Amino acid sequence: MLGVKRLVPMASPDYAITVYNPQQVPNLVSIFAMYPDVKFDIMIADPLFSHQFTVVAKNYQNVFLNSYWWYSMYPEIIRSYLKLRLQMLPYSKIGGFFSDAYVVEWVYGKAALAKKELAYVLAEMVHLDYIDRDTAIDIAKTVLNENAAKLYKI
């Protein structure tokens, strides 16, 4: 998870803040280049990383973008990530949902929100004639299920 710092002084151990460190991108790109046969599934917490890592995923065959972490689990942020990713990447490189939640009810709610926002973005793309309905359905199936199955061989 990129853009997160835990153990904030005087806070509960579970609290975290988002931290933007632009050096993370070039540091990680050198690792992606060094290990072209390893698949890297990236999840970002800070929207400031969104465009940078979308460009990285576009340029590196072994880099994939997945889901939305804690402070990014809000409709507008999810939509902005999805719009950018769907415009710049083949949808085979986009994961629809991942969660590290430790309460099952949170997983359900987050998954429902991720599906709803994907449907919203795809409906908007259909309405604006960027894609047709059949393509939207194919994207949804691929992003929500098939990509994870292929990436993790499950």
mmCIF file with all atom_site columns, C-alpha atoms in Angstrom:
data_model
loop_
_atom_site.group_PDB
_atom_site.id
_atom_site.type_symbol
_atom_site.label_atom_id
_atom_site.label_alt_id
_atom_site.label_comp_id
_atom_site.label_asym_id
_atom_site.label_entity_id
_atom_site.label_seq_id
_atom_site.pdbx_PDB_ins_code
_atom_site.Cartn_x
_atom_site.Cartn_y
_atom_site.Cartn_z
_atom_site.occupancy
_atom_site.B_iso_or_equiv
_atom_site.pdbx_formal_charge
_atom_site.auth_seq_id
_atom_site.auth_comp_id
_atom_site.auth_asym_id
_atom_site.auth_atom_id
_atom_site.pdbx_PDB_model_num
ATOM 1   C CA . MET A 1 1   ? 0.000   0.000   0.000   1.00 0.00 ? 1   MET A CA 1
ATOM 2   C CA . LEU A 1 2   ? 1.525   3.267   -1.061  1.00 0.00 ? 2   LEU A CA 1
ATOM 3   C CA . GLY A 1 3   ? 0.964   6.597   0.604   1.00 0.00 ? 3   GLY A CA 1
ATOM 4   C CA . VAL A 1 4   ? 0.373   5.356   4.167   1.00 0.00 ? 4   VAL A CA 1
ATOM 5   C CA . LYS A 1 5   ? 2.260   5.956   7.376   1.00 0.00 ? 5   LYS A CA 1
ATOM 6   C CA . ARG A 1 6   ? 1.267   4.135   10.546  1.00 0.00 ? 6   ARG A CA 1
ATOM 7   C CA . LEU A 1 7   ? 2.200   4.669   14.168  1.00 0.00 ? 7   LEU A CA 1
ATOM 8   C CA . VAL A 1 8   ? 1.287   8.313   14.362  1.00 0.00 ? 8   VAL A CA 1
ATOM 9   C CA . PRO A 1 9   ? 2.594   9.630   17.706  1.00 0.00 ? 9   PRO A CA 1
ATOM 10  C CA . MET A 1 10  ? -0.098  9.780   20.389  1.00 0.00 ? 10  MET A CA 1
ATOM 11  C CA . ALA A 1 11  ? -2.609  7.851   18.253  1.00 0.00 ? 11  ALA A CA 1
ATOM 12  C CA . SER A 1 12  ? -3.959  4.349   18.494  1.00 0.00 ? 12  SER A CA 1
ATOM 13  C CA . PRO A 1 13  ? -1.794  1.803   16.632  1.00 0.00 ? 13  PRO A CA 1
ATOM 14  C CA . ASP A 1 14  ? -4.634  1.332   14.144  1.00 0.00 ? 14  ASP A CA 1
ATOM 15  C CA . TYR A 1 15  ? -4.584  4.912   12.954  1.00 0.00 ? 15  TYR A CA 1
ATOM 16  C CA . ALA A 1 16  ? -2.685  5.883   9.870   1.00 0.00 ? 16  ALA A CA 1
ATOM 17  C CA . ILE A 1 17  ? -2.195  9.002   7.811   1.00 0.00 ? 17  ILE A CA 1
ATOM 18  C CA . THR A 1 18  ? -1.693  9.442   4.107   1.00 0.00 ? 18  THR A CA 1
ATOM 19  C CA . VAL A 1 19  ? 1.773   10.549  3.140   1.00 0.00 ? 19  VAL A CA 1
ATOM 20  C CA . TYR A 1 20  ? 2.879   11.581  -0.317  1.00 0.00 ? 20  TYR A CA 1
ATOM 21  C CA . ASN A 1 21  ? 6.516   10.811  -0.975  1.00 0.00 ? 21  ASN A CA 1
ATOM 22  C CA . PRO A 1 22  ? 7.298   11.329  -4.667  1.00 0.00 ? 22  PRO A CA 1
ATOM 23  C CA . GLN A 1 23  ? 10.547  9.339   -4.291  1.00 0.00 ? 23  GLN A CA 1
ATOM 24  C CA . GLN A 1 24  ? 8.515   6.159   -3.819  1.00 0.00 ? 24  GLN A CA 1
ATOM 25  C CA . VAL A 1 25  ? 7.644   6.124   -7.511  1.00 0.00 ? 25  VAL A CA 1
ATOM 26  C CA . PRO A 1 26  ? 11.173  6.069   -9.009  1.00 0.00 ? 26  PRO A CA 1
ATOM 27  C CA . ASN A 1 27  ? 12.370  3.755   -6.231  1.00 0.00 ? 27  ASN A CA 1
ATOM 28  C CA . LEU A 1 28  ? 9.645   1.229   -7.011  1.00 0.00 ? 28  LEU A CA 1
ATOM 29  C CA . VAL A 1 29  ? 9.998   1.582   -10.780 1.00 0.00 ? 29  VAL A CA 1
ATOM 30  C CA . SER A 1 30  ? 13.588  0.383   -10.505 1.00 0.00 ? 30  SER A CA 1
ATOM 31  C CA . ILE A 1 31  ? 12.310  -2.730  -8.696  1.00 0.00 ? 31  ILE A CA 1
ATOM 32  C CA . PHE A 1 32  ? 9.575   -3.295  -11.305 1.00 0.00 ? 32  PHE A CA 1
ATOM 33  C CA . ALA A 1 33  ? 12.219  -3.094  -14.033 1.00 0.00 ? 33  ALA A CA 1
ATOM 34  C CA . MET A 1 34  ? 14.606  -5.380  -12.164 1.00 0.00 ? 34  MET A CA 1
ATOM 35  C CA . TYR A 1 35  ? 11.973  -8.129  -11.788 1.00 0.00 ? 35  TYR A CA 1
ATOM 36  C CA . PRO A 1 36  ? 9.962   -8.196  -15.032 1.00 0.00 ? 36  PRO A CA 1
ATOM 37  C CA . ASP A 1 37  ? 8.640   -11.710 -14.348 1.00 0.00 ? 37  ASP A CA 1
ATOM 38  C CA . VAL A 1 38  ? 7.159   -10.741 -10.971 1.00 0.00 ? 38  VAL A CA 1
ATOM 39  C CA . LYS A 1 39  ? 3.638   -9.317  -10.985 1.00 0.00 ? 39  LYS A CA 1
ATOM 40  C CA . PHE A 1 40  ? 3.166   -6.303  -8.725  1.00 0.00 ? 40  PHE A CA 1
ATOM 41  C CA . ASP A 1 41  ? -0.366  -5.505  -7.575  1.00 0.00 ? 41  ASP A CA 1
ATOM 42  C CA . ILE A 1 42  ? -0.364  -1.887  -6.397  1.00 0.00 ? 42  ILE A CA 1
ATOM 43  C CA . MET A 1 43  ? -2.913  -0.303  -4.099  1.00 0.00 ? 43  MET A CA 1
ATOM 44  C CA . ILE A 1 44  ? -2.577  3.377   -3.275  1.00 0.00 ? 44  ILE A CA 1
ATOM 45  C CA . ALA A 1 45  ? -3.994  5.302   -0.345  1.00 0.00 ? 45  ALA A CA 1
ATOM 46  C CA . ASP A 1 46  ? -3.245  8.838   -1.452  1.00 0.00 ? 46  ASP A CA 1
ATOM 47  C CA . PRO A 1 47  ? -4.908  10.217  -4.598  1.00 0.00 ? 47  PRO A CA 1
ATOM 48  C CA . LEU A 1 48  ? -1.715  12.141  -5.373  1.00 0.00 ? 48  LEU A CA 1
ATOM 49  C CA . PHE A 1 49  ? -0.239  8.812   -6.511  1.00 0.00 ? 49  PHE A CA 1
ATOM 50  C CA . SER A 1 50  ? -3.141  7.972   -8.825  1.00 0.00 ? 50  SER A CA 1
ATOM 51  C CA . HIS A 1 51  ? -1.854  9.400   -12.097 1.00 0.00 ? 51  HIS A CA 1
ATOM 52  C CA . GLN A 1 52  ? 1.772   8.500   -11.443 1.00 0.00 ? 52  GLN A CA 1
ATOM 53  C CA . PHE A 1 53  ? 1.067   4.839   -10.805 1.00 0.00 ? 53  PHE A CA 1
ATOM 54  C CA . THR A 1 54  ? -1.433  4.648   -13.646 1.00 0.00 ? 54  THR A CA 1
ATOM 55  C CA . VAL A 1 55  ? 1.383   5.794   -15.944 1.00 0.00 ? 55  VAL A CA 1
ATOM 56  C CA . VAL A 1 56  ? 3.691   3.217   -14.356 1.00 0.00 ? 56  VAL A CA 1
ATOM 57  C CA . ALA A 1 57  ? 1.106   0.452   -14.897 1.00 0.00 ? 57  ALA A CA 1
ATOM 58  C CA . LYS A 1 58  ? 0.733   1.594   -18.503 1.00 0.00 ? 58  LYS A CA 1
ATOM 59  C CA . ASN A 1 59  ? 4.476   1.357   -19.091 1.00 0.00 ? 59  ASN A CA 1
ATOM 60  C CA . TYR A 1 60  ? 5.323   -1.786  -17.115 1.00 0.00 ? 60  TYR A CA 1
ATOM 61  C CA . GLN A 1 61  ? 3.705   -5.039  -18.163 1.00 0.00 ? 61  GLN A CA 1
ATOM 62  C CA . ASN A 1 62  ? 4.172   -6.508  -14.665 1.00 0.00 ? 62  ASN A CA 1
ATOM 63  C CA . VAL A 1 63  ? 2.405   -3.701  -12.738 1.00 0.00 ? 63  VAL A CA 1
ATOM 64  C CA . PHE A 1 64  ? -1.320  -3.819  -11.970 1.00 0.00 ? 64  PHE A CA 1
ATOM 65  C CA . LEU A 1 65  ? -3.526  -1.384  -10.041 1.00 0.00 ? 65  LEU A CA 1
ATOM 66  C CA . ASN A 1 66  ? -6.005  -2.606  -7.488  1.00 0.00 ? 66  ASN A CA 1
ATOM 67  C CA . SER A 1 67  ? -8.828  -1.109  -5.518  1.00 0.00 ? 67  SER A CA 1
ATOM 68  C CA . TYR A 1 68  ? -8.949  1.697   -2.970  1.00 0.00 ? 68  TYR A CA 1
ATOM 69  C CA . TRP A 1 69  ? -7.604  1.725   0.551   1.00 0.00 ? 69  TRP A CA 1
ATOM 70  C CA . TRP A 1 70  ? -9.203  3.145   3.700   1.00 0.00 ? 70  TRP A CA 1
ATOM 71  C CA . TYR A 1 71  ? -8.960  6.892   3.051   1.00 0.00 ? 71  TYR A CA 1
ATOM 72  C CA . SER A 1 72  ? -9.746  6.412   -0.628  1.00 0.00 ? 72  SER A CA 1
ATOM 73  C CA . MET A 1 73  ? -12.992 4.491   -0.014  1.00 0.00 ? 73  MET A CA 1
ATOM 74  C CA . TYR A 1 74  ? -15.228 7.423   -0.915  1.00 0.00 ? 74  TYR A CA 1
ATOM 75  C CA . PRO A 1 75  ? -17.394 7.642   -4.036  1.00 0.00 ? 75  PRO A CA 1
ATOM 76  C CA . GLU A 1 76  ? -15.688 10.617  -5.678  1.00 0.00 ? 76  GLU A CA 1
ATOM 77  C CA . ILE A 1 77  ? -12.184 9.282   -5.094  1.00 0.00 ? 77  ILE A CA 1
ATOM 78  C CA . ILE A 1 78  ? -13.120 5.809   -6.348  1.00 0.00 ? 78  ILE A CA 1
ATOM 79  C CA . ARG A 1 79  ? -14.710 7.336   -9.451  1.00 0.00 ? 79  ARG A CA 1
ATOM 80  C CA . SER A 1 80  ? -11.647 9.450   -10.177 1.00 0.00 ? 80  SER A CA 1
ATOM 81  C CA . TYR A 1 81  ? -9.346  6.403   -9.885  1.00 0.00 ? 81  TYR A CA 1
ATOM 82  C CA . LEU A 1 82  ? -11.609 4.315   -12.116 1.00 0.00 ? 82  LEU A CA 1
ATOM 83  C CA . LYS A 1 83  ? -12.058 6.993   -14.766 1.00 0.00 ? 83  LYS A CA 1
ATOM 84  C CA . LEU A 1 84  ? -8.326  7.542   -15.032 1.00 0.00 ? 84  LEU A CA 1
ATOM 85  C CA . ARG A 1 85  ? -7.486  3.846   -15.064 1.00 0.00 ? 85  ARG A CA 1
ATOM 86  C CA . LEU A 1 86  ? -10.160 2.951   -17.617 1.00 0.00 ? 86  LEU A CA 1
ATOM 87  C CA . GLN A 1 87  ? -9.035  5.774   -19.897 1.00 0.00 ? 87  GLN A CA 1
ATOM 88  C CA . MET A 1 88  ? -5.317  4.970   -19.688 1.00 0.00 ? 88  MET A CA 1
ATOM 89  C CA . LEU A 1 89  ? -5.013  1.225   -19.179 1.00 0.00 ? 89  LEU A CA 1
ATOM 90  C CA . PRO A 1 90  ? -6.263  -1.962  -20.716 1.00 0.00 ? 90  PRO A CA 1
ATOM 91  C CA . TYR A 1 91  ? -8.884  -3.145  -18.266 1.00 0.00 ? 91  TYR A CA 1
ATOM 92  C CA . SER A 1 92  ? -6.950  -6.369  -17.794 1.00 0.00 ? 92  SER A CA 1
ATOM 93  C CA . LYS A 1 93  ? -4.629  -4.333  -15.541 1.00 0.00 ? 93  LYS A CA 1
ATOM 94  C CA . ILE A 1 94  ? -7.323  -3.028  -13.169 1.00 0.00 ? 94  ILE A CA 1
ATOM 95  C CA . GLY A 1 95  ? -8.480  -4.772  -9.997  1.00 0.00 ? 95  GLY A CA 1
ATOM 96  C CA . GLY A 1 96  ? -11.989 -4.000  -8.843  1.00 0.00 ? 96  GLY A CA 1
ATOM 97  C CA . PHE A 1 97  ? -11.774 -4.735  -5.148  1.00 0.00 ? 97  PHE A CA 1
ATOM 98  C CA . PHE A 1 98  ? -9.327  -5.714  -2.440  1.00 0.00 ? 98  PHE A CA 1
ATOM 99  C CA . SER A 1 99  ? -9.704  -5.262  1.281   1.00 0.00 ? 99  SER A CA 1
ATOM 100 C CA . ASP A 1 100 ? -7.515  -5.701  4.311   1.00 0.00 ? 100 ASP A CA 1
ATOM 101 C CA . ALA A 1 101 ? -10.475 -5.025  6.615   1.00 0.00 ? 101 ALA A CA 1
ATOM 102 C CA . TYR A 1 102 ? -10.527 -7.043  9.797   1.00 0.00 ? 102 TYR A CA 1
ATOM 103 C CA . VAL A 1 103 ? -14.307 -6.877  10.238  1.00 0.00 ? 103 VAL A CA 1
ATOM 104 C CA . VAL A 1 104 ? -16.433 -8.857  7.772   1.00 0.00 ? 104 VAL A CA 1
ATOM 105 C CA . GLU A 1 105 ? -19.178 -6.224  7.705   1.00 0.00 ? 105 GLU A CA 1
ATOM 106 C CA . TRP A 1 106 ? -16.648 -3.675  6.476   1.00 0.00 ? 106 TRP A CA 1
ATOM 107 C CA . VAL A 1 107 ? -15.634 -5.971  3.636   1.00 0.00 ? 107 VAL A CA 1
ATOM 108 C CA . TYR A 1 108 ? -19.256 -6.295  2.513   1.00 0.00 ? 108 TYR A CA 1
ATOM 109 C CA . GLY A 1 109 ? -19.876 -2.548  2.623   1.00 0.00 ? 109 GLY A CA 1
ATOM 110 C CA . LYS A 1 110 ? -16.642 -1.712  0.842   1.00 0.00 ? 110 LYS A CA 1
ATOM 111 C CA . ALA A 1 111 ? -17.257 -4.329  -1.851  1.00 0.00 ? 111 ALA A CA 1
ATOM 112 C CA . ALA A 1 112 ? -20.770 -2.976  -2.398  1.00 0.00 ? 112 ALA A CA 1
ATOM 113 C CA . LEU A 1 113 ? -19.406 0.570   -2.706  1.00 0.00 ? 113 LEU A CA 1
ATOM 114 C CA . ALA A 1 114 ? -16.681 -0.505  -5.155  1.00 0.00 ? 114 ALA A CA 1
ATOM 115 C CA . LYS A 1 115 ? -19.261 -2.297  -7.346  1.00 0.00 ? 115 LYS A CA 1
ATOM 116 C CA . LYS A 1 116 ? -21.647 0.655   -7.225  1.00 0.00 ? 116 LYS A CA 1
ATOM 117 C CA . GLU A 1 117 ? -18.965 3.126   -8.282  1.00 0.00 ? 117 GLU A CA 1
ATOM 118 C CA . LEU A 1 118 ? -17.722 0.876   -11.073 1.00 0.00 ? 118 LEU A CA 1
ATOM 119 C CA . ALA A 1 119 ? -21.307 0.626   -12.338 1.00 0.00 ? 119 ALA A CA 1
ATOM 120 C CA . TYR A 1 120 ? -21.630 4.425   -12.114 1.00 0.00 ? 120 TYR A CA 1
ATOM 121 C CA . VAL A 1 121 ? -18.442 5.046   -14.104 1.00 0.00 ? 121 VAL A CA 1
ATOM 122 C CA . LEU A 1 122 ? -19.284 2.427   -16.728 1.00 0.00 ? 122 LEU A CA 1
ATOM 123 C CA . ALA A 1 123 ? -22.838 3.776   -17.113 1.00 0.00 ? 123 ALA A CA 1
ATOM 124 C CA . GLU A 1 124 ? -21.401 7.252   -17.613 1.00 0.00 ? 124 GLU A CA 1
ATOM 125 C CA . MET A 1 125 ? -18.994 5.944   -20.258 1.00 0.00 ? 125 MET A CA 1
ATOM 126 C CA . VAL A 1 126 ? -21.893 4.222   -22.053 1.00 0.00 ? 126 VAL A CA 1
ATOM 127 C CA . HIS A 1 127 ? -24.020 7.384   -21.829 1.00 0.00 ? 127 HIS A CA 1
ATOM 128 C CA . LEU A 1 128 ? -21.190 9.450   -23.327 1.00 0.00 ? 128 LEU A CA 1
ATOM 129 C CA . ASP A 1 129 ? -20.698 6.862   -26.119 1.00 0.00 ? 129 ASP A CA 1
ATOM 130 C CA . TYR A 1 130 ? -17.147 5.953   -25.122 1.00 0.00 ? 130 TYR A CA 1
ATOM 131 C CA . ILE A 1 131 ? -18.146 2.293   -24.843 1.00 0.00 ? 131 ILE A CA 1
ATOM 132 C CA . ASP A 1 132 ? -21.250 0.241   -25.556 1.00 0.00 ? 132 ASP A CA 1
ATOM 133 C CA . ARG A 1 133 ? -23.310 -1.703  -23.028 1.00 0.00 ? 133 ARG A CA 1
ATOM 134 C CA . ASP A 1 134 ? -21.769 -5.077  -23.909 1.00 0.00 ? 134 ASP A CA 1
ATOM 135 C CA . THR A 1 135 ? -18.273 -3.688  -23.415 1.00 0.00 ? 135 THR A CA 1
ATOM 136 C CA . ALA A 1 136 ? -19.307 -2.230  -20.053 1.00 0.00 ? 136 ALA A CA 1
ATOM 137 C CA . ILE A 1 137 ? -20.566 -5.639  -18.927 1.00 0.00 ? 137 ILE A CA 1
ATOM 138 C CA . ASP A 1 138 ? -17.327 -7.267  -20.103 1.00 0.00 ? 138 ASP A CA 1
ATOM 139 C CA . ILE A 1 139 ? -15.256 -4.666  -18.246 1.00 0.00 ? 139 ILE A CA 1
ATOM 140 C CA . ALA A 1 140 ? -17.252 -5.219  -15.042 1.00 0.00 ? 140 ALA A CA 1
ATOM 141 C CA . LYS A 1 141 ? -16.806 -9.013  -15.171 1.00 0.00 ? 141 LYS A CA 1
ATOM 142 C CA . THR A 1 142 ? -13.122 -8.692  -15.930 1.00 0.00 ? 142 THR A CA 1
ATOM 143 C CA . VAL A 1 143 ? -12.348 -6.032  -13.324 1.00 0.00 ? 143 VAL A CA 1
ATOM 144 C CA . LEU A 1 144 ? -14.441 -7.548  -10.524 1.00 0.00 ? 144 LEU A CA 1
ATOM 145 C CA . ASN A 1 145 ? -13.522 -11.196 -11.004 1.00 0.00 ? 145 ASN A CA 1
ATOM 146 C CA . GLU A 1 146 ? -11.342 -12.366 -13.858 1.00 0.00 ? 146 GLU A CA 1
ATOM 147 C CA . ASN A 1 147 ? -8.322  -10.128 -13.284 1.00 0.00 ? 147 ASN A CA 1
ATOM 148 C CA . ALA A 1 148 ? -7.825  -11.272 -9.691  1.00 0.00 ? 148 ALA A CA 1
ATOM 149 C CA . ALA A 1 149 ? -8.321  -14.906 -10.699 1.00 0.00 ? 149 ALA A CA 1
ATOM 150 C CA . LYS A 1 150 ? -5.602  -14.599 -13.357 1.00 0.00 ? 150 LYS A CA 1
ATOM 151 C CA . LEU A 1 151 ? -3.213  -12.499 -11.288 1.00 0.00 ? 151 LEU A CA 1
ATOM 152 C CA . TYR A 1 152 ? -3.414  -14.744 -8.223  1.00 0.00 ? 152 TYR A CA 1
ATOM 153 C CA . LYS A 1 153 ? -4.046  -17.994 -10.124 1.00 0.00 ? 153 LYS A CA 1
ATOM 154 C CA . ILE A 1 154 ? -7.223  -18.796 -8.210  1.00 0.00 ? 154 ILE A CA 1
#
